[in-house]
Each structure stands twice: as structure tokens, then as C-alpha cells.
């Protein structure tokens, strides 16, 4: 199992070894998510709240998702948005897996990322913090043609800026069943984790019993319901906007507050209210 620490340079990984769950802290919390390019704050918050991020790299690439693109909100008006996309080639067409997608022109993509992030956030007083996240991603373009590697590097750069102490493994390195919910439960257990963080989308399709049978607690995660920065656009634009607005220290505090046990319980309650408490009756949650 290859483990990556967010405290390291995003492009680096630890040496491969046999699966080792001993590094997972007791009661470890796991998040499972595809590599997103400069992810939204809602996604970043879920990963930040975890001890282990399982990168879902062996599922089908989806052009309508965020695996190769980020929506940047303008500094003064986040409602003014534009896409920052990585031109991506799918060698196997629509059946191409996330890990197999290739950058069509890495150097051109690198230049566009450099230019557009500066054009959008260069006037912010917190630009140095944004630049510190963007720079490792620009370096990643020089050593890979894999879209997923760049996307993962962008997420790790954000997590590192937030001081996230967790580790990263990839689903392609783990053994799990094929059923959607059973697979997620198996992946969680394979890392030594006993808690699975589930976002808004996942709560609509996961089967609670699959997790209960595996002894995995499910914690629904939603961003705080606030009308001001940095959370007001957490589910629609890249977290780069939040970083540019409140800075690294301010965003770190926000993520720490959102990841607290009290916030997790509140999120769970709100989510159940929306989706129906009866569906989760008898299922271990925290």
C-alpha cells in the first residue's frame, strides 16, 4: 500500500510496501473521493476531517465532474465564475479509468493554470498563500502526463497548507468487492479505519447495511450553513477563492471548527432530516 503524507511535497509518495494498517490511529476516520482539481471547499472540508484519504482512482473518468477542472470564483464577486480546465485525452474513450486519463498538452495546461490563477487571485492580500498552493502543482506538470496526478497534487497542496496530518492511499492498491456500498465499506476497513465520512452526494446512494455489516460507522458531512465567506460558495467553486479571501490561517480555523465532533453531529442530524431518518435507523453513526 502506497501512503502519501500531505505534509510532504504533493508530488512525492512514500515507497510501496505490503498493506500496513498499523499506521492508522485507533478509530481512524476515512474519506473516499476521486482526485479533484483544486477541489471545492465542501470536498476539502471532508478530506480535512479525515485521517486517511482513499483516492478513488480506478473508477470511470467523468468529463462532467471535477477530475480535470475547477470553477474559479472572482475575488470580489464569486458569482462571476470561469472554468480552469485541463485538456484531457481518454485512451479508452468513455471507459477510461481516472488513473489512465492523460493530459493532452501538459506544458500548455501548466501555463494556463499559472496565468488564470494569477489573473483571478493575484490582487488578493492572501495571494502568497494561494501561490504557495499553486506552485507545487505547476511543478507536477513537469514530471507527469497523468491528469489524476495533477489533480491529486492540487488537493494535497491545499491540505498541506491547512496543516492536515493525514495519509493518502489509492483504491487501485486495495482489495474490495464490486458493489458500490460494499466496496466503500471494504476500502474503509482495508485502511484500518472504522468511520466513513459521507458527503451530500454519497448519502443519496450508499446502502447503510453494507457499512453496518462491516462494523463501519457512517458520519454524514456537510459544510456549515452560513451566508458569508468562506462557506457561502463551498459547494460550487474551488477552495482557492476561500483561501484568497480569508488566508491560510483563517481557512485552517474554519476547517478545524467544521471538523469538530459537534459539527459532525450537527451535519449528521441535518442530513438525516433531508434524506429520511428511517433509512438510517439502526445504522452505527457518530
XYZ file of C-alpha atoms in Angstrom:
286
model
C 0.000 0.000 0.000
C 1.481 3.332 -1.012
C 0.939 6.042 1.563
C 1.415 9.733 0.914
C 1.594 12.381 3.588
C 0.144 15.793 2.850
C 2.990 17.307 4.833
C 5.322 16.191 2.059
C 5.577 17.785 -1.341
C 2.392 16.895 -3.203
C 4.298 15.179 -5.966
C 6.144 12.796 -3.666
C 4.985 9.457 -2.336
C 6.318 7.024 0.189
C 7.845 3.789 -1.024
C 5.478 0.928 -1.822
C 5.130 -1.807 0.752
C 2.779 -4.537 1.847
C -0.552 -3.293 3.200
C 0.024 -1.817 6.622
C -2.936 -0.688 8.683
C -0.836 -0.232 11.793
C -0.234 3.419 10.924
C -3.922 4.232 11.152
C -4.718 5.732 14.562
C -7.283 3.947 16.743
C -10.745 4.784 15.496
C -9.332 6.282 12.297
C -11.672 8.302 10.100
C -11.666 7.702 6.357
C -12.800 9.761 3.368
C -13.068 8.278 -0.119
C -13.078 10.640 -3.066
C -11.897 10.890 -6.647
C -8.956 13.234 -7.256
C -10.429 16.682 -7.917
C -8.536 19.565 -9.478
C -8.346 22.400 -6.924
C -11.420 20.962 -5.172
C -14.392 22.823 -3.792
C -14.322 23.801 -0.133
C -17.018 21.233 0.684
C -14.752 18.480 -0.648
C -11.674 19.893 1.051
C -13.539 20.041 4.368
C -14.469 16.362 4.147
C -10.893 15.327 3.398
C -9.524 17.613 6.119
C -11.788 15.943 8.683
C -10.346 12.518 7.829
C -7.250 10.660 8.972
C -6.998 8.752 5.701
C -7.956 9.846 2.190
C -8.545 6.972 -0.198
C -8.100 8.350 -3.703
C -10.719 6.686 -5.874
C -8.565 6.256 -8.972
C -9.943 3.067 -10.539
C -13.414 4.291 -11.481
C -14.577 5.685 -14.802
C -13.399 9.187 -15.681
C -16.296 11.642 -15.959
C -15.883 14.800 -18.023
C -18.791 16.456 -16.234
C -17.119 16.051 -12.866
C -14.210 17.925 -11.261
C -11.437 15.444 -12.032
C -9.882 17.714 -14.656
C -11.392 21.128 -13.977
C -12.056 23.703 -11.282
C -14.583 26.510 -11.198
C -12.852 29.693 -10.090
C -14.922 32.403 -8.435
C -13.829 36.000 -8.966
C -12.197 37.559 -5.919
C -14.702 40.398 -5.450
C -17.729 38.617 -6.915
C -17.637 34.819 -6.527
C -20.821 34.656 -8.563
C -18.659 35.624 -11.540
C -17.086 32.282 -12.393
C -14.969 30.635 -15.041
C -13.641 27.166 -15.628
C -9.984 26.281 -15.311
C -9.797 23.042 -17.283
C -7.021 20.584 -18.075
C -7.279 19.364 -21.664
C -7.503 15.604 -21.164
C -7.233 12.628 -23.524
C -9.074 9.403 -22.695
C -7.120 6.490 -24.258
C -10.004 4.033 -23.819
C -12.744 6.514 -24.601
C -15.608 6.790 -22.142
C -14.479 3.624 -20.344
C -11.117 5.188 -19.397
C -10.370 4.980 -15.689
C -9.412 8.060 -13.699
C -5.830 6.857 -13.296
C -5.433 6.351 -17.064
C -6.594 9.783 -18.276
C -3.773 11.755 -19.902
C -3.023 15.450 -20.263
C -3.323 16.419 -23.926
C -0.664 19.157 -23.643
C 0.997 19.341 -20.196
C 3.012 22.486 -20.885
C 0.045 24.399 -22.238
C -2.021 23.282 -19.242
C 0.724 24.410 -16.887
C 0.858 27.875 -18.449
C -2.908 28.259 -18.293
C -3.022 27.266 -14.618
C -0.274 29.748 -13.819
C -1.893 32.587 -15.766
C -5.515 32.093 -14.769
C -4.891 31.636 -11.052
C -2.838 34.832 -11.001
C -5.400 36.753 -13.070
C -8.151 35.659 -10.694
C -6.441 35.958 -7.304
C -3.221 37.903 -7.869
C -4.693 41.100 -6.371
C -5.620 39.399 -3.106
C -3.647 40.270 0.013
C -3.530 36.499 0.502
C -2.013 35.817 -2.913
C 1.212 34.446 -1.333
C -0.876 31.706 0.319
C -2.609 30.931 -2.971
C 0.698 30.918 -4.839
C 2.154 28.508 -2.282
C -0.612 26.073 -3.237
C -0.372 26.644 -6.984
C 3.423 26.363 -7.290
C 3.704 22.636 -6.393
C 1.006 21.907 -8.959
C 2.955 23.762 -11.637
C 5.946 21.577 -10.777
C 3.822 18.442 -11.076
C 3.184 19.181 -14.746
C 6.908 18.782 -15.401
C 7.018 15.192 -14.189
C 3.733 13.605 -15.282
C 1.230 13.349 -18.112
C -1.472 11.920 -15.880
C -4.418 14.189 -15.198
C -5.130 12.396 -11.911
C -1.595 13.047 -10.651
C -2.015 16.787 -11.177
C -5.471 16.799 -9.609
C -4.234 14.848 -6.597
C -1.264 17.195 -6.251
C -3.603 20.195 -6.184
C -5.670 18.664 -3.389
C -2.600 17.666 -1.393
C -1.203 21.181 -1.764
C -4.382 22.614 -0.246
C -4.391 20.029 2.541
C -0.721 20.699 3.286
C -1.414 24.434 3.504
C -4.084 23.622 6.081
C -1.680 21.503 8.141
C -3.542 18.243 7.502
C -1.576 15.400 9.150
C -3.316 12.523 7.389
C -2.185 9.961 4.845
C -3.279 9.039 1.341
C -3.786 5.627 -0.254
C -5.280 4.694 -3.615
C -8.235 2.438 -4.190
C -6.423 0.634 -7.015
C -3.988 -0.745 -4.416
C -6.683 -2.186 -2.164
C -8.929 -5.233 -2.429
C -12.669 -4.704 -2.243
C -15.936 -6.122 -3.523
C -17.601 -4.693 -6.615
C -20.911 -3.483 -5.180
C -20.841 0.285 -4.727
C -21.600 0.463 -0.999
C -19.886 -2.829 -0.155
C -16.790 -1.587 -1.935
C -16.704 1.666 0.011
C -17.085 -0.252 3.263
C -14.328 -2.693 2.279
C -11.963 0.130 1.310
C -12.568 1.806 4.651
C -11.780 -1.386 6.570
C -8.704 -2.065 4.394
C -7.034 1.088 5.739
C -7.763 0.215 9.352
C -10.444 2.887 9.581
C -13.762 2.372 11.341
C -15.513 5.609 10.405
C -16.521 6.661 6.903
C -17.175 10.321 6.094
C -20.009 10.667 3.614
C -20.755 13.824 1.641
C -24.032 15.162 0.295
C -23.948 13.079 -2.890
C -22.989 9.834 -1.195
C -25.835 9.969 1.298
C -28.264 9.581 -1.587
C -26.951 6.227 -2.760
C -24.973 4.455 -0.030
C -26.596 1.381 1.487
C -26.377 1.698 5.282
C -26.424 -2.052 5.916
C -23.222 -2.623 3.962
C -21.374 -0.406 6.427
C -23.159 -1.828 9.460
C -22.163 -5.364 8.468
C -18.539 -4.244 8.144
C -18.617 -2.538 11.537
C -18.088 0.867 9.959
C -19.746 3.976 11.391
C -21.046 6.474 8.846
C -20.730 10.199 9.541
C -22.571 12.491 7.113
C -20.601 15.657 6.379
C -21.994 18.985 5.220
C -20.348 22.412 5.213
C -21.627 24.895 7.804
C -24.799 26.750 6.871
C -23.546 30.325 6.809
C -24.188 33.193 4.414
C -20.715 34.735 4.463
C -17.164 33.774 3.481
C -15.703 31.301 3.219
C -18.617 28.829 3.232
C -21.286 30.550 1.145
C -19.975 29.063 -2.110
C -18.412 25.928 -0.616
C -20.233 23.529 -2.930
C -19.910 25.444 -6.177
C -16.419 26.946 -6.584
C -12.830 25.965 -5.895
C -11.455 26.380 -2.384
C -8.848 28.702 -3.895
C -11.393 31.514 -3.565
C -11.812 30.867 0.165
C -8.042 30.770 0.579
C -7.694 34.078 -1.258
C -10.419 35.698 0.856
C -9.601 34.566 4.406
C -5.999 33.381 4.080
C -4.386 30.123 5.153
C -4.674 30.725 8.888
C -8.303 31.815 8.702
C -9.286 28.922 6.464
C -7.495 26.458 8.711
C -9.527 27.672 11.685
C -12.743 27.325 9.701
C -11.892 23.765 8.686
C -10.909 22.828 12.228
C -14.212 24.141 13.553
C -16.156 22.312 10.846
C -14.322 19.058 11.628
C -15.099 19.151 15.352
C -17.274 16.321 16.762
C -20.042 18.802 17.491
C -20.093 19.960 13.874
C -20.109 16.371 12.636
C -23.109 15.519 14.804
C -24.910 18.630 13.622
C -24.210 17.762 9.998
C -25.473 14.246 10.543
C -28.721 15.480 12.046
C -29.326 17.975 9.257
C -28.606 15.365 6.625
C -30.936 12.824 8.130
C -33.656 15.449 8.252
C -33.320 15.910 4.498
C -32.996 12.267 3.462
C -35.185 10.440 5.953
C -34.093 9.195 9.347
C -35.821 5.839 8.884
C -33.398 4.759 6.195
C -30.552 5.007 8.691
C -32.348 3.522 11.680
C -30.116 1.027 13.463
C -27.021 2.019 11.500
C -23.943 2.973 13.543
C -23.244 6.698 13.224
C -21.191 9.138 15.232
